Each structure stands twice: as C-alpha cells, then as structure tokens.
mmCIF file of C-alpha atoms in Angstrom:
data_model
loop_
_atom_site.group_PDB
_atom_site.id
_atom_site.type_symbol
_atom_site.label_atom_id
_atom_site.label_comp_id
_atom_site.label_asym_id
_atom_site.label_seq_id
_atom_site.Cartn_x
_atom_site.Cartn_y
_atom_site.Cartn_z
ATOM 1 C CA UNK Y 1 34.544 33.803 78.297
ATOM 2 C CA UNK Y 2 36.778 35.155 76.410
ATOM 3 C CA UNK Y 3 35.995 36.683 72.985
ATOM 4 C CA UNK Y 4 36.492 35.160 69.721
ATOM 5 C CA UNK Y 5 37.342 37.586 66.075
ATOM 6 C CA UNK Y 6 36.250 35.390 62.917
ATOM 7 C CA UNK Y 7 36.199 36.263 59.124
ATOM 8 C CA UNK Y 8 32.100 36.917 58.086
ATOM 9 C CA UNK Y 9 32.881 34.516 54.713
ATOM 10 C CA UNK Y 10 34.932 32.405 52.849
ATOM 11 C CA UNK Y 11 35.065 30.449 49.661
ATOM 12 C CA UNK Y 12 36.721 26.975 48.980
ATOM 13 C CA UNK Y 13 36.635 24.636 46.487
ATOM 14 C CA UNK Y 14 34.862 21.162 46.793
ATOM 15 C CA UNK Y 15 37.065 18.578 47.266
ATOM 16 C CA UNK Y 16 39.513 20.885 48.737
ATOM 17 C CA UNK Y 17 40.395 21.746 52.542
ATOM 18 C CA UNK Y 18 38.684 24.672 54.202
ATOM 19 C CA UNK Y 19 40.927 25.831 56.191
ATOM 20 C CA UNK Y 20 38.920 28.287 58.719
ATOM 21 C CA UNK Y 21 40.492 30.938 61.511
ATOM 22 C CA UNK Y 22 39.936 31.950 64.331
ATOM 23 C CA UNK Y 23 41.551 34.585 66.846
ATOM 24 C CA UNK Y 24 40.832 34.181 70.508
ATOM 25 C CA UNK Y 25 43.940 36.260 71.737
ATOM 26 C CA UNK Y 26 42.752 37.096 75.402
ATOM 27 C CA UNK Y 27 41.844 33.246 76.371
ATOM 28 C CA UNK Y 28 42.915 31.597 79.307
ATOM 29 C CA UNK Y 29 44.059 28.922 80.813
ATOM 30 C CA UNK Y 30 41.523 27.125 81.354
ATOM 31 C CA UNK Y 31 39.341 28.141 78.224
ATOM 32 C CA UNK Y 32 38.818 25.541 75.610
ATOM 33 C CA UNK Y 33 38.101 26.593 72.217
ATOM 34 C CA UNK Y 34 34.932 24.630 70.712
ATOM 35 C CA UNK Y 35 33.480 24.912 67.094
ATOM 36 C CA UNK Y 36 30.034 24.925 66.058
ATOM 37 C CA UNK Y 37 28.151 24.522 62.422
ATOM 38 C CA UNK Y 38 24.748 25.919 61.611
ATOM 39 C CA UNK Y 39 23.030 25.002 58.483
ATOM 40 C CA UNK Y 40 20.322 26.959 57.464
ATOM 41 C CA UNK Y 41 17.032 26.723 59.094
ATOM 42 C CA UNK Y 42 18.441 23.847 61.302
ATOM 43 C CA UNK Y 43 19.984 23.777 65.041
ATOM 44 C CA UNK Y 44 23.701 23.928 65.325
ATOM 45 C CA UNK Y 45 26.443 20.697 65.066
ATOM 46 C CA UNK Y 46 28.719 20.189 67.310
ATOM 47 C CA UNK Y 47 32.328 19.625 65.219
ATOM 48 C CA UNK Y 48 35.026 19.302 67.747
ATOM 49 C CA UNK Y 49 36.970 21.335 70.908
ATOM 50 C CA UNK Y 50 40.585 21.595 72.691
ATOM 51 C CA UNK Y 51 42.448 22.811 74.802
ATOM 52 C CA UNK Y 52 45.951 23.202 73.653
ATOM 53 C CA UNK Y 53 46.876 19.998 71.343
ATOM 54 C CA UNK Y 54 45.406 19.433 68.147
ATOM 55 C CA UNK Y 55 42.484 17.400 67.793
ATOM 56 C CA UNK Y 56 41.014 15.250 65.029
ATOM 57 C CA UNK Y 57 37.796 13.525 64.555
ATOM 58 C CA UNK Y 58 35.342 12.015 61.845
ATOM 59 C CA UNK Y 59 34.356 15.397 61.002
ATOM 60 C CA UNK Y 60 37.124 17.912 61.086
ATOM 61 C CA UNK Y 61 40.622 19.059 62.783
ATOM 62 C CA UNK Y 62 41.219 21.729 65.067
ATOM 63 C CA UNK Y 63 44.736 23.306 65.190
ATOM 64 C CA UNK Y 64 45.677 25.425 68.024
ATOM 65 C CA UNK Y 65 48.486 27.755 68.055
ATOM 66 C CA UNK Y 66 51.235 27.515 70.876
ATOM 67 C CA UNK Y 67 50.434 30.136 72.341
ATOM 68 C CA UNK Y 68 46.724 29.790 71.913
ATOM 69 C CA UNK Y 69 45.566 33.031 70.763
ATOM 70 C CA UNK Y 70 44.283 31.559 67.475
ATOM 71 C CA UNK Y 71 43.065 28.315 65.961
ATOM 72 C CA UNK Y 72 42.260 26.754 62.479
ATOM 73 C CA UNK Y 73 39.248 24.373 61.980
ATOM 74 C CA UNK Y 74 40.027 21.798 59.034
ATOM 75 C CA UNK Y 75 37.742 20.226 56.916
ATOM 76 C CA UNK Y 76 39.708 18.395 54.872
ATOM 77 C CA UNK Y 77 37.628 17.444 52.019
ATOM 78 C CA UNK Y 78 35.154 19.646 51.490
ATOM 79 C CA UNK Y 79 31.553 19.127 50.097
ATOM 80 C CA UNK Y 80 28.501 21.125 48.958
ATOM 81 C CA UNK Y 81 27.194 19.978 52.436
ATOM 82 C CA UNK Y 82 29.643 21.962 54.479
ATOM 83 C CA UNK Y 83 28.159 25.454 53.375
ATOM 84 C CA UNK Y 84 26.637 26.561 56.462
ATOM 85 C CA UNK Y 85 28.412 29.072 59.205
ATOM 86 C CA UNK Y 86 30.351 27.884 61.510
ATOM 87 C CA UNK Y 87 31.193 29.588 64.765
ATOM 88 C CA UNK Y 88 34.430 29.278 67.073
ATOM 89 C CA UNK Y 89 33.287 29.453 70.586
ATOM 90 C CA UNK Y 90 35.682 29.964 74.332
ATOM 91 C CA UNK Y 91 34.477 28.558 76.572
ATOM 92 C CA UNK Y 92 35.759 28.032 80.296
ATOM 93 C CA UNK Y 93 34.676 25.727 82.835
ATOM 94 C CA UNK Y 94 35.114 27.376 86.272
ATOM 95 C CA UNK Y 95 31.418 28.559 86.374
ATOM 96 C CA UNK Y 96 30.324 24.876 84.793
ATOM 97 C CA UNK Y 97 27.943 25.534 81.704
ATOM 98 C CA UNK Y 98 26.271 27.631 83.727
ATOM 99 C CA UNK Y 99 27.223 30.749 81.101
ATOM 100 C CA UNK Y 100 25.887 28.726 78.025
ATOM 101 C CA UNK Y 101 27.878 28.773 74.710
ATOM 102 C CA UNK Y 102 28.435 32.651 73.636
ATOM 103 C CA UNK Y 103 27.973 32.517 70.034
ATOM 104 C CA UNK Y 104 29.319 35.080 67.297
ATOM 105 C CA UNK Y 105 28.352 35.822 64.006
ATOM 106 C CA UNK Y 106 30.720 33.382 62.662
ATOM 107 C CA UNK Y 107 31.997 32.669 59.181
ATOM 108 C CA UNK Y 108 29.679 31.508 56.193
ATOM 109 C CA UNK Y 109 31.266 29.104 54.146
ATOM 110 C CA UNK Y 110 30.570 28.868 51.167
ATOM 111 C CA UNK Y 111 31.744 24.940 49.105
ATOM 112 C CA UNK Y 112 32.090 25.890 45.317
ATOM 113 C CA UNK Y 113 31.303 23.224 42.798
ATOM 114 C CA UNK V 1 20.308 6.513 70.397
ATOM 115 C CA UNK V 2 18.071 9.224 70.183
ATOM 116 C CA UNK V 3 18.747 13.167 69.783
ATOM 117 C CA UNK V 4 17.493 16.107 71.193
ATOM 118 C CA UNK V 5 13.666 16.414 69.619
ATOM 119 C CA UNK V 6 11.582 19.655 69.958
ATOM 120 C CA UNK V 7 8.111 20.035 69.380
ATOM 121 C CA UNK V 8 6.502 22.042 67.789
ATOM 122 C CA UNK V 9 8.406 22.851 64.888
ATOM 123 C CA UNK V 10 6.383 25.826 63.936
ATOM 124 C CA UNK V 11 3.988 27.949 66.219
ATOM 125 C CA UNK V 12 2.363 31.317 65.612
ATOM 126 C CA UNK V 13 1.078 33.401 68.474
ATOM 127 C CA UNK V 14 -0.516 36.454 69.030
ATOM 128 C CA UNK V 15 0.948 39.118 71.021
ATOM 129 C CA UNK V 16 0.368 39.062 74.727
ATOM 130 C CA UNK V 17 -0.402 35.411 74.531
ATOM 131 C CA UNK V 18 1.866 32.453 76.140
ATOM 132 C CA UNK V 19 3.609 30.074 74.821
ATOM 133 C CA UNK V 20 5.214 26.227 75.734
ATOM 134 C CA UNK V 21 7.867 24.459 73.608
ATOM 135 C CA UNK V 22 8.901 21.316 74.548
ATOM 136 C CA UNK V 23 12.309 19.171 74.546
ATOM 137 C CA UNK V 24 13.252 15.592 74.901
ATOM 138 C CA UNK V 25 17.070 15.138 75.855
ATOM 139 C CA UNK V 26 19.336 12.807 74.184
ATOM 140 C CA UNK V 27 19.914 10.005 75.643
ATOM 141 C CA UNK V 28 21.400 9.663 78.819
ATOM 142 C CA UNK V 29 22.033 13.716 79.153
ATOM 143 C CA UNK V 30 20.956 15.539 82.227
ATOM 144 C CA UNK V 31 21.006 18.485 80.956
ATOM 145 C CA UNK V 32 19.279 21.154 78.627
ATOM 146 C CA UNK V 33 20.012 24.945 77.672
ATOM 147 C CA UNK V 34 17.793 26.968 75.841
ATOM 148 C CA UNK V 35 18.659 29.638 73.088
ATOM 149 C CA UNK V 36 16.803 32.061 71.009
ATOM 150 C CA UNK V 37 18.050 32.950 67.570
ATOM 151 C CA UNK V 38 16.600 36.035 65.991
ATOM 152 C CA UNK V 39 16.575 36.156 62.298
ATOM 153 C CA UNK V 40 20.237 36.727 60.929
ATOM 154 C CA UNK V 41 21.998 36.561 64.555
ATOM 155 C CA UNK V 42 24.277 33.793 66.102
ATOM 156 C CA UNK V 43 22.125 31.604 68.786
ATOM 157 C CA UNK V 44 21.587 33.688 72.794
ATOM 158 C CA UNK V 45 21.765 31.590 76.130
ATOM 159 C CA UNK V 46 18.112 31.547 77.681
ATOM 160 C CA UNK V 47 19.110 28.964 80.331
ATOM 161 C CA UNK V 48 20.444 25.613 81.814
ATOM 162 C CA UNK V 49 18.616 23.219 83.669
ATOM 163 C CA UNK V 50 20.732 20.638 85.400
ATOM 164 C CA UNK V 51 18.688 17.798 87.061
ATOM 165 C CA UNK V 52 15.795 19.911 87.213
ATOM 166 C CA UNK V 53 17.391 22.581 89.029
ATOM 167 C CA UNK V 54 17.695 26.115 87.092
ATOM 168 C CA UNK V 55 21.882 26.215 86.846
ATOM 169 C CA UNK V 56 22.640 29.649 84.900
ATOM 170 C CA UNK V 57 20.762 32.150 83.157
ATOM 171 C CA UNK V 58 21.716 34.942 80.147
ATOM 172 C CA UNK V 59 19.956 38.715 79.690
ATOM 173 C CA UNK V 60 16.683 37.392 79.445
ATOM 174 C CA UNK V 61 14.019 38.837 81.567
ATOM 175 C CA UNK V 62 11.282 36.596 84.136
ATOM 176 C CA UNK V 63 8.833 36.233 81.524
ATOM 177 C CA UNK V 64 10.852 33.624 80.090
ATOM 178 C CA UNK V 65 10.543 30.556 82.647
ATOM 179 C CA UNK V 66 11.413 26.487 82.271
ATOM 180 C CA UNK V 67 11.048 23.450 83.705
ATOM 181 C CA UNK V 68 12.892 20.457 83.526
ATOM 182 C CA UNK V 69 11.143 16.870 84.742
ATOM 183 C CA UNK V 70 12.656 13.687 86.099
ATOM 184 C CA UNK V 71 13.118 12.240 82.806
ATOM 185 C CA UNK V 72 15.486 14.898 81.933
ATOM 186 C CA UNK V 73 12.801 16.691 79.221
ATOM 187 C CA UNK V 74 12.347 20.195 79.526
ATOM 188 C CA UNK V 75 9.723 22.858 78.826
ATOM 189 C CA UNK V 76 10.650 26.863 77.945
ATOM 190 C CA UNK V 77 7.401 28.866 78.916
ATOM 191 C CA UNK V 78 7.424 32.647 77.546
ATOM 192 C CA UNK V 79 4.744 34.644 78.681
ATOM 193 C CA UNK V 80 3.118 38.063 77.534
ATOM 194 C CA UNK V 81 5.052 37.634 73.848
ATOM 195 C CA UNK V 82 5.948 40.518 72.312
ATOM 196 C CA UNK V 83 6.584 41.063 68.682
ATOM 197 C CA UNK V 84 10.203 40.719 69.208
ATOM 198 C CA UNK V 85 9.955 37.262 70.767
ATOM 199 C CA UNK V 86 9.858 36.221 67.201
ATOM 200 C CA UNK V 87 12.560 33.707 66.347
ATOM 201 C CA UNK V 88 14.119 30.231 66.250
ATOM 202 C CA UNK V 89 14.157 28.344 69.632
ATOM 203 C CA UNK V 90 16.785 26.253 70.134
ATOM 204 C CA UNK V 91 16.963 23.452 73.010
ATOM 205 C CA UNK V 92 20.393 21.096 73.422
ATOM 206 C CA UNK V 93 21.335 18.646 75.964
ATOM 207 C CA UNK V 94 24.086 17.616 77.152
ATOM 208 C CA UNK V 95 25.974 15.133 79.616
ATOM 209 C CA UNK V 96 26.878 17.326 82.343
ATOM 210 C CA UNK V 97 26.598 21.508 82.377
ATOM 211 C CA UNK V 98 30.230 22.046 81.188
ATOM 212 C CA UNK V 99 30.599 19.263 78.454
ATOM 213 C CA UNK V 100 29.270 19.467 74.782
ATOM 214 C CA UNK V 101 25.924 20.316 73.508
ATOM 215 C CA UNK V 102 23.909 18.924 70.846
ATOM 216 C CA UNK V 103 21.232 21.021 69.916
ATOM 217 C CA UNK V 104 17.043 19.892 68.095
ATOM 218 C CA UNK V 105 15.968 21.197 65.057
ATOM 219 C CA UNK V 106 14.681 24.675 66.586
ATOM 220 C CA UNK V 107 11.137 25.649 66.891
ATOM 221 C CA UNK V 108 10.236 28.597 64.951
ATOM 222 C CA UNK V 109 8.445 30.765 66.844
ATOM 223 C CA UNK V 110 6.595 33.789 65.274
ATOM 224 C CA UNK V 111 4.267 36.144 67.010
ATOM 225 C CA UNK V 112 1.732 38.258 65.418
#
C-alpha cells in the first residue's frame, strides 16, 4: 500500500471547518484512500473512503485531487468532540484485506473553544 | 445493531504467562483483524480471520495465534508475554476482508 505523509497537528476553531491533508503521491490505481479517527483511550472510527470523486457523508467530506496524489478530509463544523487524531490510510484491494489497514502517526487535532 | 465488543477491557499479566482476549463481530460481519497499539504509536495489523480461516498476517511472530468460531467471534491468544507485549488490543470486523472496519473499545493489556 502505498504510503501516506500527514501534518503531526493542527488547530481549528469550533464551529469552523477543519480542513485536514493528506499526501499519498505514489498511489495507484486501484488504491482507495480511507480515513480513520482515534479518540483517546478508545478504538478507532471509521469516517469515510474514495477512490477518485469526492465523497460526503453524515460525518465528514473527503476531497481528492485529480490526479490523486493528495486529499483533504472536511469536517465542516467542528466541535470539542472532534479532537482526537485522525489518520489517512491507502489501501488497495488486489490482496483483499488480507494486508490490514497500515496506520501512520496521523494528525492530532486539536477543536479550540 | 450491535458493534464490535471486546472483553476484557483491562488485563494484567505476568511475564511468561498467556493470555486470551475475546471479540464479538458486528452484526452480520464475517470478518475480524486484530491490532496492537503500543503506547503513543498508530494501531499494527496482527491478523484477519475470514470465515474462520486465517486470511493475512503482519510482522508478528507464532506466539501470537487466533481463532475465529462459526458465529463469526474471535479469540487473539498471545503466549510467553513479554514486557513489550504491553499495549492496547484492538479487534474490528468487517463485512468482507477488503471493505471497512469498525473497530471495539481495545483491551488494555499490560504485562508485569
């Protein structure tokens, strides 16, 4: 799976978006790009995946570049309950989950009051 | 629906003992993966079990074994623990090996 580069932290505002990158610049074709949340002390959320076209869901949106060698997780109304770190994940499908989910350090967010 | 429940949530062991923790798929999922999480790192791949056949495995060595049962529930069995077997123990299920997991509360694990 291909490797993913994410800022360690970042600050945002409640109320405002948190607008979170992520570079995944040797993925391939068949790779889709999946995003996790851990809060502390408890097992990780799923938040969404793609492939290549944006995706939105109750929880977040995930922008994918063109060329899709980076991404952008949305949250677009942040709250003290989205501290936690969330990671950006690759992950292909030609050897079925048989690799498991290959998890970074991620990016701590931070919500500000 | 139910999620993915682990038991226990806490266990201390001494080194060179063995240890069992235990995982009850979500609903309708056939299959589970295990992870470790040492203190401060991003979640490791143990294994998958896929309809209670072992289906892919990470850089964890034999003492580390599972089981998965008809119902889909799965056990993670780590013998001889060692000081560095220390850490949170993740299971998550999922509907088939390649779609998304959903992961239990963890059981921390701490050996002594």
């Amino acid at each position: 799976d291909a490797k993913t580069t994410q800022p360690p932290s970042m600050d945002c505002a409640e109320g405002r978006a948190a607008n979170l990158p992520c570079n995944h610049s040797t993925i391939s074709g068949n790779e889709y790009v999946y995003w996790y949340r851990q809060i502390h002390s408890q097992g990780p959320q799923y938040i969404i995946h793609g492939l290549k076209n944006n995706e939105t869901n109750e929880m977040a949106s995930l922008i994918i570049t063109e060329d899709r060698k980076s991404s952008t997780l949305i949250l677009p109304h942040a709250t003290l309950r989205d501290t936690a770190v969330y990671y950006c994940i690759v992950r292909g499908y030609s050897g079925g989950g048989a690799d498991g989910l290959t998890f970074g350090k991620g990016t701590h967010l931070i919500i500000q009051p | 629906e139910t999620g993915v429940t682990q038991s226990p949530t806490h266990l201390i062991k001494t080194r060179g003992q063995q240890v069992t923790l235990r995982c009850s798929s979500q609903s309708g999922h056939n299959t589970v993966s295990w992870y470790q999480q040492a203190l401060g790192q991003g979640p490791q791949f143990i294994f998958q079990y896929y309809r209670e056949e072992e289906n892919g495995r990470g850089n964890f060595p034999p003492r580390f074994s599972g089981l998965q049962f008809p119902n889909y529930s799965s056990e993670l069995n780590v013998n001889a623990l060692e000081l560095d077997d220390s850490a949170l123990y993740l299971c998550a299920s999922s509907l088939q090996p390649d779609t998304e997991a959903f992961f239990g509360q963890g059981t921390r694990l701490t050996v002594v």
